[in-house]
PDB file of C-alpha atoms in Angstrom:
ATOM      1  CA  UNK Q 487     -33.529 -17.903   6.872  1.00  0.00           C
ATOM      2  CA  UNK Q 488     -35.919 -15.311   5.602  1.00  0.00           C
ATOM      3  CA  UNK Q 489     -35.773 -13.678   2.211  1.00  0.00           C
ATOM      4  CA  UNK Q 490     -34.101 -10.506   3.462  1.00  0.00           C
ATOM      5  CA  UNK Q 491     -31.170 -12.634   4.601  1.00  0.00           C
ATOM      6  CA  UNK Q 492     -30.644 -14.056   1.116  1.00  0.00           C
ATOM      7  CA  UNK Q 493     -30.743 -10.541  -0.315  1.00  0.00           C
ATOM      8  CA  UNK Q 494     -28.220  -9.377   2.313  1.00  0.00           C
ATOM      9  CA  UNK Q 495     -25.857 -12.217   1.351  1.00  0.00           C
ATOM     10  CA  UNK Q 496     -26.167 -11.323  -2.345  1.00  0.00           C
ATOM     11  CA  UNK Q 497     -25.634  -7.629  -1.629  1.00  0.00           C
ATOM     12  CA  UNK Q 498     -22.409  -8.405   0.217  1.00  0.00           C
ATOM     13  CA  UNK Q 499     -21.231 -10.342  -2.856  1.00  0.00           C
ATOM     14  CA  UNK Q 500     -22.209  -7.461  -5.151  1.00  0.00           C
ATOM     15  CA  UNK Q 501     -20.131  -5.048  -3.084  1.00  0.00           C
ATOM     16  CA  UNK Q 502     -17.145  -7.420  -3.031  1.00  0.00           C
ATOM     17  CA  UNK Q 503     -17.281  -7.987  -6.797  1.00  0.00           C
ATOM     18  CA  UNK Q 504     -17.637  -4.255  -7.430  1.00  0.00           C
ATOM     19  CA  UNK Q 505     -14.445  -3.660  -5.461  1.00  0.00           C
ATOM     20  CA  UNK Q 506     -12.729  -6.472  -7.379  1.00  0.00           C
ATOM     21  CA  UNK Q 507     -13.766  -4.860 -10.668  1.00  0.00           C
ATOM     22  CA  UNK Q 508     -12.352  -1.516  -9.477  1.00  0.00           C
ATOM     23  CA  UNK Q 509      -8.991  -3.143  -8.707  1.00  0.00           C
ATOM     24  CA  UNK Q 510      -8.963  -4.882 -12.106  1.00  0.00           C
ATOM     25  CA  UNK Q 511      -9.782  -1.591 -13.836  1.00  0.00           C
ATOM     26  CA  UNK Q 512      -6.905   0.059 -11.963  1.00  0.00           C
ATOM     27  CA  UNK Q 513      -4.564  -2.723 -13.119  1.00  0.00           C
ATOM     28  CA  UNK Q 514      -5.661  -2.313 -16.735  1.00  0.00           C
ATOM     29  CA  UNK Q 515      -5.357   1.469 -16.573  1.00  0.00           C
ATOM     30  CA  UNK Q 516      -1.783   1.181 -15.302  1.00  0.00           C
ATOM     31  CA  UNK Q 517      -0.617  -1.606 -17.610  1.00  0.00           C
ATOM     32  CA  UNK Q 518       1.991   0.733 -19.123  1.00  0.00           C
ATOM     33  CA  UNK Q 519       2.792   2.929 -16.072  1.00  0.00           C
ATOM     34  CA  UNK Q 520       6.551   2.942 -15.608  1.00  0.00           C
ATOM     35  CA  UNK Q 521       6.650   5.427 -12.760  1.00  0.00           C
ATOM     36  CA  UNK Q 522       4.545   5.653  -9.587  1.00  0.00           C
ATOM     37  CA  UNK Q 523       4.603   7.961  -6.611  1.00  0.00           C
ATOM     38  CA  UNK Q 524       6.489   5.276  -4.654  1.00  0.00           C
ATOM     39  CA  UNK Q 525       9.025   4.967  -7.470  1.00  0.00           C
ATOM     40  CA  UNK Q 526       9.399   2.168 -10.003  1.00  0.00           C
ATOM     41  CA  UNK Q 527       6.731   0.649 -12.197  1.00  0.00           C
ATOM     42  CA  UNK Q 528       3.160   0.023 -11.096  1.00  0.00           C
ATOM     43  CA  UNK Q 529       2.628  -3.296  -9.308  1.00  0.00           C
ATOM     44  CA  UNK Q 530      -0.417  -5.429 -10.038  1.00  0.00           C
ATOM     45  CA  UNK Q 531      -2.983  -5.555  -7.236  1.00  0.00           C
ATOM     46  CA  UNK Q 532      -5.485  -8.255  -6.319  1.00  0.00           C
ATOM     47  CA  UNK Q 533      -8.268  -8.564  -3.756  1.00  0.00           C
ATOM     48  CA  UNK Q 534      -8.545 -11.140  -0.986  1.00  0.00           C
ATOM     49  CA  UNK Q 535     -12.068 -12.252  -0.126  1.00  0.00           C
ATOM     50  CA  UNK Q 536     -13.145 -13.282   3.348  1.00  0.00           C
ATOM     51  CA  UNK Q 537     -16.440 -14.602   4.663  1.00  0.00           C
ATOM     52  CA  UNK Q 538     -18.174 -12.182   6.980  1.00  0.00           C
ATOM     53  CA  UNK Q 539     -21.453 -12.311   8.871  1.00  0.00           C
ATOM     54  CA  UNK Q 540     -24.225 -10.288   7.273  1.00  0.00           C
ATOM     55  CA  UNK Q 541     -26.314  -7.791   9.212  1.00  0.00           C
ATOM     56  CA  UNK Q 542     -25.376  -5.827  12.277  1.00  0.00           C
ATOM     57  CA  UNK Q 543     -24.604  -7.279  15.700  1.00  0.00           C
ATOM     58  CA  UNK Q 544     -28.137  -6.659  17.024  1.00  0.00           C
ATOM     59  CA  UNK Q 545     -29.635  -8.486  14.046  1.00  0.00           C
ATOM     60  CA  UNK Q 546     -27.351 -11.495  14.645  1.00  0.00           C
ATOM     61  CA  UNK Q 547     -28.163 -11.680  18.354  1.00  0.00           C
ATOM     62  CA  UNK Q 548     -31.886 -11.311  17.658  1.00  0.00           C
ATOM     63  CA  UNK Q 549     -31.763 -14.113  15.068  1.00  0.00           C
ATOM     64  CA  UNK Q 550     -29.964 -16.410  17.508  1.00  0.00           C
ATOM     65  CA  UNK Q 551     -32.523 -15.760  20.257  1.00  0.00           C
ATOM     66  CA  UNK Q 552     -35.477 -16.142  17.882  1.00  0.00           C
ATOM     67  CA  UNK Q 553     -34.194 -19.283  16.151  1.00  0.00           C
ATOM     68  CA  UNK Q 554     -32.721 -21.058  19.155  1.00  0.00           C
ATOM     69  CA  UNK Q 555     -29.212 -22.079  20.160  1.00  0.00           C
ATOM     70  CA  UNK Q 556     -28.668 -24.213  17.044  1.00  0.00           C
ATOM     71  CA  UNK Q 557     -29.015 -21.197  14.742  1.00  0.00           C
ATOM     72  CA  UNK Q 558     -25.853 -20.152  12.994  1.00  0.00           C
ATOM     73  CA  UNK Q 559     -24.925 -16.833  11.519  1.00  0.00           C
ATOM     74  CA  UNK Q 560     -25.211 -16.313   7.799  1.00  0.00           C
ATOM     75  CA  UNK Q 561     -22.003 -15.435   6.079  1.00  0.00           C
ATOM     76  CA  UNK Q 562     -21.643 -13.164   3.130  1.00  0.00           C
ATOM     77  CA  UNK Q 563     -18.375 -12.069   1.597  1.00  0.00           C
ATOM     78  CA  UNK Q 564     -16.225  -8.988   1.891  1.00  0.00           C
ATOM     79  CA  UNK Q 565     -12.876  -7.792   0.655  1.00  0.00           C
ATOM     80  CA  UNK Q 566     -10.483  -8.232   3.561  1.00  0.00           C
ATOM     81  CA  UNK Q 567      -7.522  -6.565   1.866  1.00  0.00           C
ATOM     82  CA  UNK Q 568      -5.963  -5.537  -1.409  1.00  0.00           C
ATOM     83  CA  UNK Q 569      -2.521  -7.063  -1.928  1.00  0.00           C
ATOM     84  CA  UNK Q 570       0.296  -6.299  -4.323  1.00  0.00           C
ATOM     85  CA  UNK Q 571       1.556  -8.988  -6.658  1.00  0.00           C
ATOM     86  CA  UNK Q 572       5.341  -9.295  -6.261  1.00  0.00           C
ATOM     87  CA  UNK Q 573       6.020 -11.133  -9.512  1.00  0.00           C
ATOM     88  CA  UNK Q 574       8.750  -9.413 -11.475  1.00  0.00           C
ATOM     89  CA  UNK Q 575       7.678  -7.187 -14.324  1.00  0.00           C
ATOM     90  CA  UNK Q 576       8.905  -7.159 -17.878  1.00  0.00           C
ATOM     91  CA  UNK Q 577      11.913  -5.291 -19.188  1.00  0.00           C
ATOM     92  CA  UNK Q 578      12.240  -3.852 -22.649  1.00  0.00           C
ATOM     93  CA  UNK Q 579      15.145  -2.174 -24.346  1.00  0.00           C
ATOM     94  CA  UNK Q 580      14.195   1.411 -25.190  1.00  0.00           C
ATOM     95  CA  UNK Q 581      17.066   3.865 -24.561  1.00  0.00           C
ATOM     96  CA  UNK Q 582      14.913   6.840 -25.671  1.00  0.00           C
ATOM     97  CA  UNK Q 583      12.305   6.250 -22.936  1.00  0.00           C
ATOM     98  CA  UNK Q 584      12.507   8.863 -20.109  1.00  0.00           C
ATOM     99  CA  UNK Q 585      12.430   6.114 -17.437  1.00  0.00           C
ATOM    100  CA  UNK Q 586      15.156   3.985 -19.024  1.00  0.00           C
ATOM    101  CA  UNK Q 587      18.092   2.994 -16.813  1.00  0.00           C
ATOM    102  CA  UNK Q 588      21.702   3.817 -17.883  1.00  0.00           C
ATOM    103  CA  UNK Q 589      21.829   0.580 -19.925  1.00  0.00           C
ATOM    104  CA  UNK Q 590      18.655   1.585 -21.822  1.00  0.00           C
ATOM    105  CA  UNK Q 591      16.226  -0.898 -20.229  1.00  0.00           C
ATOM    106  CA  UNK Q 592      12.747   0.139 -19.060  1.00  0.00           C
ATOM    107  CA  UNK Q 593      10.962  -1.831 -16.342  1.00  0.00           C
ATOM    108  CA  UNK Q 594       7.261  -2.354 -17.074  1.00  0.00           C
ATOM    109  CA  UNK Q 595       4.466  -3.349 -14.672  1.00  0.00           C
ATOM    110  CA  UNK Q 596       3.842  -7.027 -13.940  1.00  0.00           C
ATOM    111  CA  UNK Q 597       0.418  -6.921 -15.571  1.00  0.00           C
ATOM    112  CA  UNK Q 598      -0.782  -9.441 -18.133  1.00  0.00           C
ATOM    113  CA  UNK Q 599      -3.688  -7.750 -19.908  1.00  0.00           C
ATOM    114  CA  UNK Q 600      -5.213 -11.071 -20.995  1.00  0.00           C
ATOM    115  CA  UNK Q 601      -5.168 -12.367 -17.414  1.00  0.00           C
ATOM    116  CA  UNK Q 602      -6.841  -9.179 -16.223  1.00  0.00           C
ATOM    117  CA  UNK Q 603      -9.526  -9.515 -18.893  1.00  0.00           C
ATOM    118  CA  UNK Q 604     -10.248 -13.097 -17.765  1.00  0.00           C
ATOM    119  CA  UNK Q 605     -10.476 -11.896 -14.147  1.00  0.00           C
ATOM    120  CA  UNK Q 606     -12.790  -9.092 -15.230  1.00  0.00           C
ATOM    121  CA  UNK Q 607     -15.100 -11.521 -17.041  1.00  0.00           C
ATOM    122  CA  UNK Q 608     -15.166 -13.752 -13.951  1.00  0.00           C
ATOM    123  CA  UNK Q 609     -16.020 -10.851 -11.668  1.00  0.00           C
ATOM    124  CA  UNK Q 610     -18.673  -9.653 -14.090  1.00  0.00           C
ATOM    125  CA  UNK Q 611     -20.283 -13.104 -14.266  1.00  0.00           C
ATOM    126  CA  UNK Q 612     -20.281 -13.377 -10.487  1.00  0.00           C
ATOM    127  CA  UNK Q 613     -21.892  -9.941 -10.254  1.00  0.00           C
ATOM    128  CA  UNK Q 614     -24.593 -10.985 -12.724  1.00  0.00           C
ATOM    129  CA  UNK Q 615     -25.249 -14.229 -10.822  1.00  0.00           C
ATOM    130  CA  UNK Q 616     -25.843 -12.302  -7.615  1.00  0.00           C
ATOM    131  CA  UNK Q 617     -28.184  -9.874  -9.380  1.00  0.00           C
ATOM    132  CA  UNK Q 618     -30.118 -12.909 -10.656  1.00  0.00           C
ATOM    133  CA  UNK Q 619     -30.266 -14.313  -7.098  1.00  0.00           C
ATOM    134  CA  UNK Q 620     -31.790 -11.051  -5.885  1.00  0.00           C
ATOM    135  CA  UNK Q 621     -34.286 -11.074  -8.764  1.00  0.00           C
ATOM    136  CA  UNK Q 622     -35.264 -14.672  -7.964  1.00  0.00           C
ATOM    137  CA  UNK Q 623     -35.789 -13.749  -4.313  1.00  0.00           C
ATOM    138  CA  UNK Q 624     -37.988 -10.809  -5.312  1.00  0.00           C
ATOM    139  CA  UNK Q 625     -40.011 -13.085  -7.617  1.00  0.00           C
ATOM    140  CA  UNK Q 626     -40.508 -15.547  -4.751  1.00  0.00           C
ATOM    141  CA  UNK Q 627     -41.706 -12.680  -2.562  1.00  0.00           C
ATOM    142  CA  UNK Q 628     -44.211 -11.583  -5.175  1.00  0.00           C
ATOM    143  CA  UNK Q 629     -45.485 -15.155  -5.606  1.00  0.00           C
ATOM    144  CA  UNK Q 630     -45.932 -15.479  -1.864  1.00  0.00           C
ATOM    145  CA  UNK Q 631     -47.939 -12.251  -1.822  1.00  0.00           C
ATOM    146  CA  UNK Q 632     -50.099 -13.522  -4.697  1.00  0.00           C
ATOM    147  CA  UNK Q 633     -50.968 -16.642  -2.677  1.00  0.00           C
ATOM    148  CA  UNK Q 634     -52.302 -14.437   0.113  1.00  0.00           C
ATOM    149  CA  UNK Q 635     -54.666 -12.513  -2.185  1.00  0.00           C
TER     150      UNK Q 635
END
């Protein structure tokens, strides 16, 4: 594994965590949305991660030929899909609300703001860890160049 491979793995994680942060931000922004285009309150969304080979197909074939038959592909991570959470939302009694049903209850999204904040901190920490991995790889590159001088 050369150093560009480790950077490619970290970059795939940065992209996946960025997408996760976007979904979390969307959940937080819609924590009080009682009406969507599909009808009903907003439903919480979450990302599903999946391992995925890094680099293009040519790069993978070239690595296998250069490293021999025992070489295995490096896997990064990607977001395979964004799913809706089907947990029921909250209901509050507010007969003056424009989206209240005939009994006066309003259905709210199934979003727990504290849970979203914890998820956001986790995604942020993972993002920072991958930035540190890229920085460490760059430092190793620079040290290797210094040895050659």
